Every structure is written in structure tokens, then in C-alpha cells.
Short mmCIF file of C-alpha atoms and ligand atoms in Angstrom, two decimals:
data_model
loop_
_atom_site.label_atom_id
_atom_site.label_comp_id
_atom_site.label_asym_id
_atom_site.label_seq_id
_atom_site.Cartn_x
_atom_site.Cartn_y
_atom_site.Cartn_z
CA UNK A 1 -0.50 -62.54 6.14
CA UNK A 2 -3.19 -62.96 8.87
CA UNK A 3 -0.93 -60.43 11.22
CA UNK A 4 -0.94 -58.12 8.07
CA UNK A 5 -4.63 -58.07 7.56
CA UNK A 6 -5.37 -57.47 11.67
CA UNK A 7 -2.68 -54.90 11.47
CA UNK A 8 -4.37 -52.73 8.41
CA UNK A 9 -7.88 -53.44 9.78
CA UNK A 10 -7.38 -52.45 13.29
CA UNK A 11 -10.85 -52.80 15.27
CA UNK A 12 -11.81 -49.40 15.91
CA UNK A 13 -12.18 -48.26 19.82
CA UNK A 14 -15.49 -46.48 18.99
CA UNK A 15 -17.30 -47.01 15.59
CA UNK A 16 -20.41 -45.05 14.67
CA UNK A 17 -22.62 -46.67 12.24
CA UNK A 18 -25.04 -44.66 10.03
CA UNK A 19 -26.30 -42.53 13.13
CA UNK A 20 -29.29 -40.61 12.83
CA UNK A 21 -31.35 -38.16 14.98
CA UNK A 22 -34.14 -36.71 13.18
CA UNK A 23 -36.50 -34.30 15.27
CA UNK A 24 -40.13 -33.90 14.44
CA UNK A 25 -41.58 -30.44 14.95
CA UNK A 26 -45.23 -29.04 14.62
CA UNK A 27 -45.06 -26.37 11.94
CA UNK A 28 -47.60 -23.77 10.21
CA UNK A 29 -50.64 -22.31 11.74
CA UNK A 30 -53.79 -23.22 13.45
CA UNK A 31 -55.54 -24.12 9.99
CA UNK A 32 -52.06 -24.88 7.77
CA UNK A 33 -50.51 -27.01 11.05
CA UNK A 34 -48.31 -29.75 9.47
CA UNK A 35 -45.01 -31.92 11.17
CA UNK A 36 -41.60 -31.02 9.84
CA UNK A 37 -38.81 -33.33 10.25
CA UNK A 38 -35.17 -31.62 11.00
CA UNK A 39 -32.61 -34.33 10.06
CA UNK A 40 -30.21 -33.18 12.88
CA UNK A 41 -27.48 -36.20 12.39
CA UNK A 42 -28.32 -37.75 8.94
CA UNK A 43 -26.33 -40.84 8.75
CA UNK A 44 -23.11 -40.37 10.46
CA UNK A 45 -20.45 -43.18 10.24
CA UNK A 46 -17.18 -42.77 12.22
CA UNK A 47 -14.28 -44.91 13.49
CA UNK A 48 -11.93 -43.50 16.43
CA UNK A 49 -9.28 -45.39 17.46
CA UNK A 50 -8.05 -45.60 21.19
CA UNK A 51 -5.63 -42.42 22.28
CA UNK A 52 -7.00 -40.47 19.26
CA UNK A 53 -8.34 -36.60 18.99
CA UNK A 54 -10.82 -36.80 16.41
CA UNK A 55 -11.90 -33.10 15.99
CA UNK A 56 -15.64 -32.33 14.48
CA UNK A 57 -16.09 -28.97 12.67
CA UNK A 58 -18.88 -27.81 11.19
CA UNK A 59 -21.23 -24.33 11.14
CA UNK A 60 -23.37 -23.33 13.64
CA UNK A 61 -26.67 -25.61 13.15
CA UNK A 62 -25.09 -28.26 11.53
CA UNK A 63 -25.98 -31.06 14.33
CA UNK A 64 -22.62 -31.29 16.21
CA UNK A 65 -24.28 -30.96 19.53
CA UNK A 66 -26.96 -33.22 18.47
CA UNK A 67 -24.24 -35.71 17.77
CA UNK A 68 -22.55 -35.34 20.96
CA UNK A 69 -26.03 -35.94 22.78
CA UNK A 70 -27.04 -39.11 20.87
CA UNK A 71 -23.39 -40.30 21.53
CA UNK A 72 -23.68 -39.74 25.56
CA UNK A 73 -27.01 -41.39 24.97
CA UNK A 74 -28.79 -38.47 26.80
CA UNK A 75 -31.04 -38.43 23.55
CA UNK A 76 -31.96 -41.75 22.01
CA UNK A 77 -30.67 -41.92 18.29
CA UNK A 78 -33.44 -42.56 15.65
CA UNK A 79 -31.75 -45.13 14.22
CA UNK A 80 -27.74 -46.35 13.47
CA UNK A 81 -25.15 -48.06 16.22
CA UNK A 82 -22.73 -47.02 18.64
CA UNK A 83 -20.11 -49.67 19.17
CA UNK A 84 -17.68 -48.82 21.97
CA UNK A 85 -14.59 -51.36 22.49
CA UNK A 86 -16.76 -54.09 20.72
CA UNK A 87 -19.97 -53.63 22.53
CA UNK A 88 -23.04 -52.11 20.93
CA UNK A 89 -24.03 -49.47 23.29
CA UNK A 90 -26.66 -48.56 21.45
CA UNK A 91 -28.75 -51.47 22.05
CA UNK A 92 -28.62 -51.58 25.73
CA UNK A 93 -31.62 -51.64 28.41
CA UNK A 94 -31.87 -48.21 30.19
CA UNK A 95 -30.22 -49.88 33.06
CA UNK A 96 -27.26 -50.87 31.30
CA UNK A 97 -27.10 -47.40 29.11
CA UNK A 98 -27.05 -45.68 32.83
CA UNK A 99 -23.96 -47.66 33.84
CA UNK A 100 -22.16 -47.33 30.47
CA UNK A 101 -22.98 -43.57 30.32
CA UNK A 102 -19.87 -43.45 32.78
CA UNK A 103 -17.65 -44.20 29.76
CA UNK A 104 -18.97 -41.31 28.14
CA UNK A 105 -18.07 -37.94 29.93
CA UNK A 106 -18.50 -34.54 28.74
CA UNK A 107 -16.78 -30.89 28.60
CA UNK A 108 -19.26 -28.06 27.58
CA UNK A 109 -18.74 -24.59 25.95
CA UNK A 110 -19.32 -22.84 29.47
CA UNK A 111 -17.71 -23.79 32.24
CA UNK A 112 -19.49 -21.86 34.95
CA UNK A 113 -22.63 -22.96 33.54
CA UNK A 114 -21.98 -26.39 33.94
CA UNK A 115 -20.70 -26.36 37.39
CA UNK A 116 -22.67 -26.46 40.35
CA UNK A 117 -22.17 -22.68 41.87
CA UNK A 118 -23.36 -23.90 45.54
CA UNK A 119 -20.64 -27.37 45.22
CA UNK A 120 -16.86 -26.76 46.03
CA UNK A 121 -14.28 -28.32 43.78
CA UNK A 122 -13.73 -31.06 46.07
CA UNK A 123 -17.57 -32.08 46.34
CA UNK A 124 -17.77 -31.66 42.23
CA UNK A 125 -15.04 -33.80 41.74
CA UNK A 126 -15.67 -36.08 44.61
CA UNK A 127 -19.18 -36.77 43.19
CA UNK A 128 -17.85 -37.78 39.90
CA UNK A 129 -15.20 -40.19 41.44
CA UNK A 130 -17.77 -41.61 43.60
CA UNK A 131 -19.71 -42.53 40.51
CA UNK A 132 -17.54 -45.04 39.56
CA UNK A 133 -15.89 -45.73 42.99
CA UNK A 134 -18.86 -45.82 45.08
CA UNK A 135 -17.25 -46.63 48.26
CA UNK A 136 -14.32 -44.25 48.51
CA UNK A 137 -14.48 -41.71 51.19
CA UNK A 138 -12.03 -39.91 53.83
CA UNK A 139 -8.42 -39.40 53.06
CA UNK A 140 -8.57 -41.88 49.94
CA UNK A 141 -11.15 -39.74 48.52
CA UNK A 142 -9.39 -36.29 49.13
CA UNK A 143 -5.97 -37.62 47.87
CA UNK A 144 -7.80 -38.74 44.16
CA UNK A 145 -9.54 -35.45 44.34
CA UNK A 146 -6.18 -33.55 44.60
CA UNK A 147 -4.53 -36.23 42.20
CA UNK A 148 -7.09 -35.37 39.50
CA UNK A 149 -6.51 -31.37 40.31
CA UNK A 150 -2.66 -31.76 39.94
CA UNK A 151 -3.28 -33.44 36.49
CA UNK A 152 -5.06 -30.67 35.24
CA UNK A 153 -2.78 -28.05 36.79
CA UNK A 154 -4.88 -26.93 39.77
CA UNK A 155 -3.49 -26.07 43.35
CA UNK A 156 -5.06 -28.67 45.37
CA UNK A 157 -5.13 -26.34 48.39
CA UNK A 158 -8.07 -24.50 46.68
CA UNK A 159 -10.27 -27.57 46.94
CA UNK A 160 -12.64 -26.22 49.36
CA UNK A 161 -13.35 -23.28 47.05
CA UNK A 162 -16.60 -22.85 45.03
CA UNK A 163 -16.53 -22.10 41.09
CA UNK A 164 -17.14 -18.48 41.32
CA UNK A 165 -13.63 -18.37 43.30
CA UNK A 166 -11.86 -19.23 39.86
CA UNK A 167 -11.28 -17.72 36.53
CA UNK A 168 -12.85 -18.90 33.41
CA UNK A 169 -9.70 -20.81 32.39
CA UNK A 170 -9.57 -22.61 35.58
CA UNK A 171 -13.14 -23.50 35.81
CA UNK A 172 -12.79 -25.23 32.48
CA UNK A 173 -9.67 -27.12 34.33
CA UNK A 174 -12.38 -28.07 37.13
CA UNK A 175 -14.83 -29.28 34.40
CA UNK A 176 -12.11 -31.39 32.45
CA UNK A 177 -11.08 -32.92 36.31
CA UNK A 178 -14.52 -33.83 36.58
CA UNK A 179 -14.96 -35.30 33.45
CA UNK A 180 -12.04 -37.50 33.85
CA UNK A 181 -12.88 -38.59 37.43
CA UNK A 182 -15.38 -41.42 36.69
CA UNK A 183 -12.29 -42.96 34.15
CA UNK A 184 -14.18 -42.38 31.25
CA UNK A 185 -13.36 -44.20 27.76
CA UNK A 186 -14.08 -41.47 25.80
CA UNK A 187 -14.10 -37.60 26.43
CA UNK A 188 -16.67 -35.69 24.25
CA UNK A 189 -15.61 -31.88 24.23
CA UNK A 190 -18.35 -29.58 22.84
CA UNK A 191 -16.88 -26.34 21.91
CA UNK A 192 -14.72 -26.39 25.28
CA UNK A 193 -12.53 -23.35 24.54
CA UNK A 194 -14.95 -21.03 22.72
CA UNK A 195 -16.12 -19.11 25.82
CA UNK A 196 -12.73 -18.30 27.31
CA UNK A 197 -10.19 -15.72 26.11
CA UNK A 198 -7.95 -16.45 23.29
CA UNK A 199 -4.74 -16.53 25.57
CA UNK A 200 -6.62 -18.91 27.88
CA UNK A 201 -7.65 -21.14 24.88
CA UNK A 202 -4.42 -22.12 24.02
CA UNK A 203 -3.80 -23.31 27.65
CA UNK A 204 -6.56 -25.67 27.32
CA UNK A 205 -5.85 -26.83 24.18
CA UNK A 206 -2.47 -27.85 25.45
CA UNK A 207 -3.58 -29.27 28.74
CA UNK A 208 -5.99 -31.75 26.45
CA UNK A 209 -3.02 -32.60 24.21
CA UNK A 210 -1.12 -33.24 27.33
CA UNK A 211 -3.99 -35.79 28.84
CA UNK A 212 -3.88 -37.20 25.36
CA UNK A 213 -0.24 -38.39 25.56
CA UNK A 214 -0.10 -39.07 29.30
CA UNK A 215 -3.45 -40.95 30.02
CA UNK A 216 -3.73 -41.66 26.13
CA UNK A 217 -7.21 -40.02 26.31
CA UNK A 218 -9.48 -40.76 23.36
CA UNK A 219 -11.70 -37.57 22.81
CA UNK A 220 -14.18 -36.31 20.33
CA UNK A 221 -13.42 -32.39 19.83
CA UNK A 222 -16.05 -30.10 18.86
CA UNK A 223 -15.59 -26.69 17.28
CA UNK A 224 -17.11 -24.53 14.65
CA UNK A 225 -13.13 -23.45 14.20
CA UNK A 226 -11.16 -24.98 11.91
CA UNK A 227 -8.12 -23.57 13.21
CA UNK A 228 -8.55 -24.70 16.74
CA UNK A 229 -9.44 -28.05 15.54
CA UNK A 230 -6.44 -28.64 13.33
CA UNK A 231 -4.40 -27.55 16.38
CA UNK A 232 -5.46 -30.31 18.77
CA UNK A 233 -6.75 -33.06 16.64
CA UNK A 234 -5.04 -36.07 14.84
CA UNK A 235 -7.85 -36.51 12.38
CA UNK A 236 -10.63 -34.10 11.34
CA UNK A 237 -14.13 -34.65 10.26
CA UNK A 238 -16.23 -31.83 8.70
CA UNK A 239 -19.96 -31.80 9.36
CA UNK A 240 -22.15 -30.18 6.98
CA UNK A 241 -26.05 -30.50 7.46
CA UNK A 242 -26.03 -33.49 9.30
CA UNK A 243 -23.64 -35.31 7.31
CA UNK A 244 -19.74 -35.94 7.56
CA UNK A 245 -18.74 -34.24 4.22
CA UNK A 246 -14.84 -35.04 4.93
CA UNK A 247 -12.97 -37.22 7.19
CA UNK A 248 -8.98 -37.05 6.97
CA UNK A 249 -5.99 -36.49 9.12
CA UNK A 250 -5.58 -32.87 10.44
CA UNK A 251 -3.28 -31.68 7.92
CA UNK A 252 -4.72 -33.30 4.82
CA UNK A 253 -8.17 -31.76 5.90
CA UNK A 254 -6.64 -28.51 6.68
CA UNK A 255 -3.86 -28.05 3.97
CA UNK A 256 -5.37 -30.25 1.19
CA UNK A 257 -9.23 -30.13 1.50
CA UNK A 258 -11.09 -31.91 -1.00
CA UNK A 259 -14.68 -30.98 -0.22
CA UNK A 260 -16.39 -27.59 -1.50
CA UNK A 261 -17.66 -26.92 1.99
CA UNK A 262 -14.29 -27.75 3.60
CA UNK A 263 -12.69 -25.15 1.44
CA UNK A 264 -15.29 -22.25 2.27
CA UNK A 265 -14.79 -23.11 5.81
CA UNK A 266 -10.98 -22.74 5.65
CA UNK A 267 -11.65 -19.45 3.83
CA UNK A 268 -13.72 -17.99 6.63
CA UNK A 269 -10.90 -18.29 9.00
CA UNK A 270 -9.00 -15.36 8.14
CA UNK A 271 -12.04 -12.97 8.02
CA UNK A 272 -12.98 -14.19 11.27
CA UNK A 273 -9.53 -13.72 12.99
CA UNK A 274 -9.62 -10.07 11.70
CA UNK A 275 -12.60 -9.12 13.53
N1 LIG B 1 -34.53 -30.79 20.94
C1 LIG B 1 -34.91 -30.13 19.50
N2 LIG B 1 -35.85 -30.53 18.67
C2 LIG B 1 -35.99 -29.87 17.28
N3 LIG B 1 -34.87 -29.30 16.65
C3 LIG B 1 -33.59 -29.40 17.70
C4 LIG B 1 -33.46 -29.78 18.60
N4 LIG B 1 -32.43 -30.08 18.97
C5 LIG B 1 -31.53 -29.15 18.10
N5 LIG B 1 -32.37 -29.17 16.89
C6 LIG B 1 -32.14 -28.43 15.90
O1 LIG B 1 -31.33 -29.83 15.08
C7 LIG B 1 -30.28 -28.92 14.21
C8 LIG B 1 -28.72 -28.87 14.84
O2 LIG B 1 -28.73 -28.47 16.09
P1 LIG B 1 -27.66 -28.56 16.89
O3 LIG B 1 -27.32 -27.63 18.15
O4 LIG B 1 -27.01 -29.87 17.30
O5 LIG B 1 -25.97 -27.82 15.99
P2 LIG B 1 -24.71 -27.43 16.36
O6 LIG B 1 -23.96 -27.67 15.34
O7 LIG B 1 -24.37 -27.97 17.60
O8 LIG B 1 -24.93 -25.68 16.74
P3 LIG B 1 -23.64 -24.45 17.25
O9 LIG B 1 -22.59 -24.57 16.83
O10 LIG B 1 -24.28 -23.38 17.06
O11 LIG B 1 -23.83 -25.14 18.52
C9 LIG B 1 -30.58 -27.34 14.29
O12 LIG B 1 -31.53 -27.12 13.40
C10 LIG B 1 -31.33 -27.21 15.60
O13 LIG B 1 -32.31 -26.38 15.44
MG1 LIG B 2 -23.58 -26.93 19.58
#
């Protein structure tokens, strides 16, 4: 009985409880000045299992990036808890947060803007490795950089090149290698293929899927495109105005949505594709 209970109630690898991030802004003119609260993330609760890709989808401005920045602890939450592997990381001191931040790595939309143009691929990836393995250097470091480049499908003989010498898709591979380098527990990919050509998009999506299978990667994949999210995610959470309106298996949400907003999002896909 006990084992059955444990099986049915497996503890989530990442648990997000009632997460809120509100921004208070000044609005109005000189005489009519008042403050306005933007509820960018408004009580999000989600559970993610180890090795799972959770897709987070929603229209522009619904709060996806604010959610990911709060999760990364780049900005403090207004309220709520983030529990990673049983530890409440939202209750740690600033020093502890800096250490734990290595466990959360991001891949951004624009791989060119997110890479330092003055650093070679070797320096970029080596720096990320040394965040976790401070003493690593010389041949050992070079071998590790070469391994990571091979993992993301890059030619390790090109490690002394600079970002501008690579294509957009290759640059996103560099950004993925950099994210993997500190051996994170979770990768948050915020619109990682939105800036890429459609033909390159599927290469990057397949790479992320391969990494999930081969490395047991746990990931939150953020996109405004339900079609892309359906392709890559195991489960999908739909966000609307800072709240999660629907969560389910990728096929359930894509093929049998229950929420009206999800239905509208789904209906907008063919229109977008015709453009
Ligand atoms: N630093 C900030 N100060 C005030 N308001 C903010 C701040 N950052 C985000 N917002 C507001 O929070 C809301 C959510 O923004 P966010 O960038 O998280 O949306 P998004 O879903 O990532 O959109 P997109 O798909 O366009 O990237 C928006 O109304 C935005 O204007
Ligand atoms: Mg965003």
C-alpha cells in the first residue's frame, strides 16, 4: 500500500508553489500621478519531474519571461516558493542563491546577443565549466570543452573561433553548450528557436530532445508557438495574463484543449503559418 502511494505521489523534481511577481509602476501625469501594479506572474503552481520537458506557452506579454527570470532568481518573487529537489531555493540567503543559480541555466532567444562577441567559443564554454569546476585548466579543460561541443553537434576544431564566424543555428548550439557546462539541474529555454530560420528550428528542437534522452535533461521550454511546444514538450502549461489556465500532456492540450484561451491559441496556428 505504502509503495503504491509513493509511486502515485512521486515527489516532483521542481515544484513551483503559488509564485507571484508583481511590478509596481508609476502611471499618469504630474498631477494625476498614481501607482499601478502589473501582475506579470500571478500565482503560478507547477510541478516538473526529473528528465521531463515542460512547455510553457502563451501570447506576448502574458508573463513567460518574468516567470523564467523569477525562477532563475534573477529577480526576487513577490511571494511563493521554488522547491528544487526538496530544497526551498527561494528561502536561501543571497550568497547561497548565487551558488544554487548554477543549477538553473538559461538559453535565450537571440544567440548572438547572449554570446560575448569578444570571447572565443573555447573561452565562453570554459568560463561556464569553471563556474562549477573552479580548478579545471589546461588539457583537462580543453577536453571538456571539446566534449561539450561534440554533444551539441559542433566541430571541436573550431573552438578558437568567435561567435560571428558561426551561423545562427551554430550560435544557438554554442549557447546550449554553455548552458550545459555548469552541469545544471534545470535548463530554462526562453523562445530558443524564435529567432532562427524554420529549417534550423527543427535541428535545434531535435538537439534538445536528444539531450533530454541522452543526458536526462530537465527543461522548461518557453514559446508563444503552441505547435513548436507540442513538438518538443512532454507536458504543456498554458499561461494567460500571469496565470496557468491549463496543464496536461502535450497531446491532450494540443488535441483536446479544455480551456477557451488554449482553443484560441490553437486556432491561431494555421493563420500564423499561412503568412
Ligand atoms: N521590469 C519590469 N517592470 C515593469 N513591468 C514589467 C517588467 N518586466 C515585465 N513587465 C511587464 O510584465 C508583463 C509580462 O512581461 P513578460 O516579458 O514576462 O512577457 P512574455 O510573456 O515573456 O512576452 P513575450 O512573448 O513578448 O516575450 C508585461 O506586461 C510587461 O510589460
Ligand atoms: Mg518573453
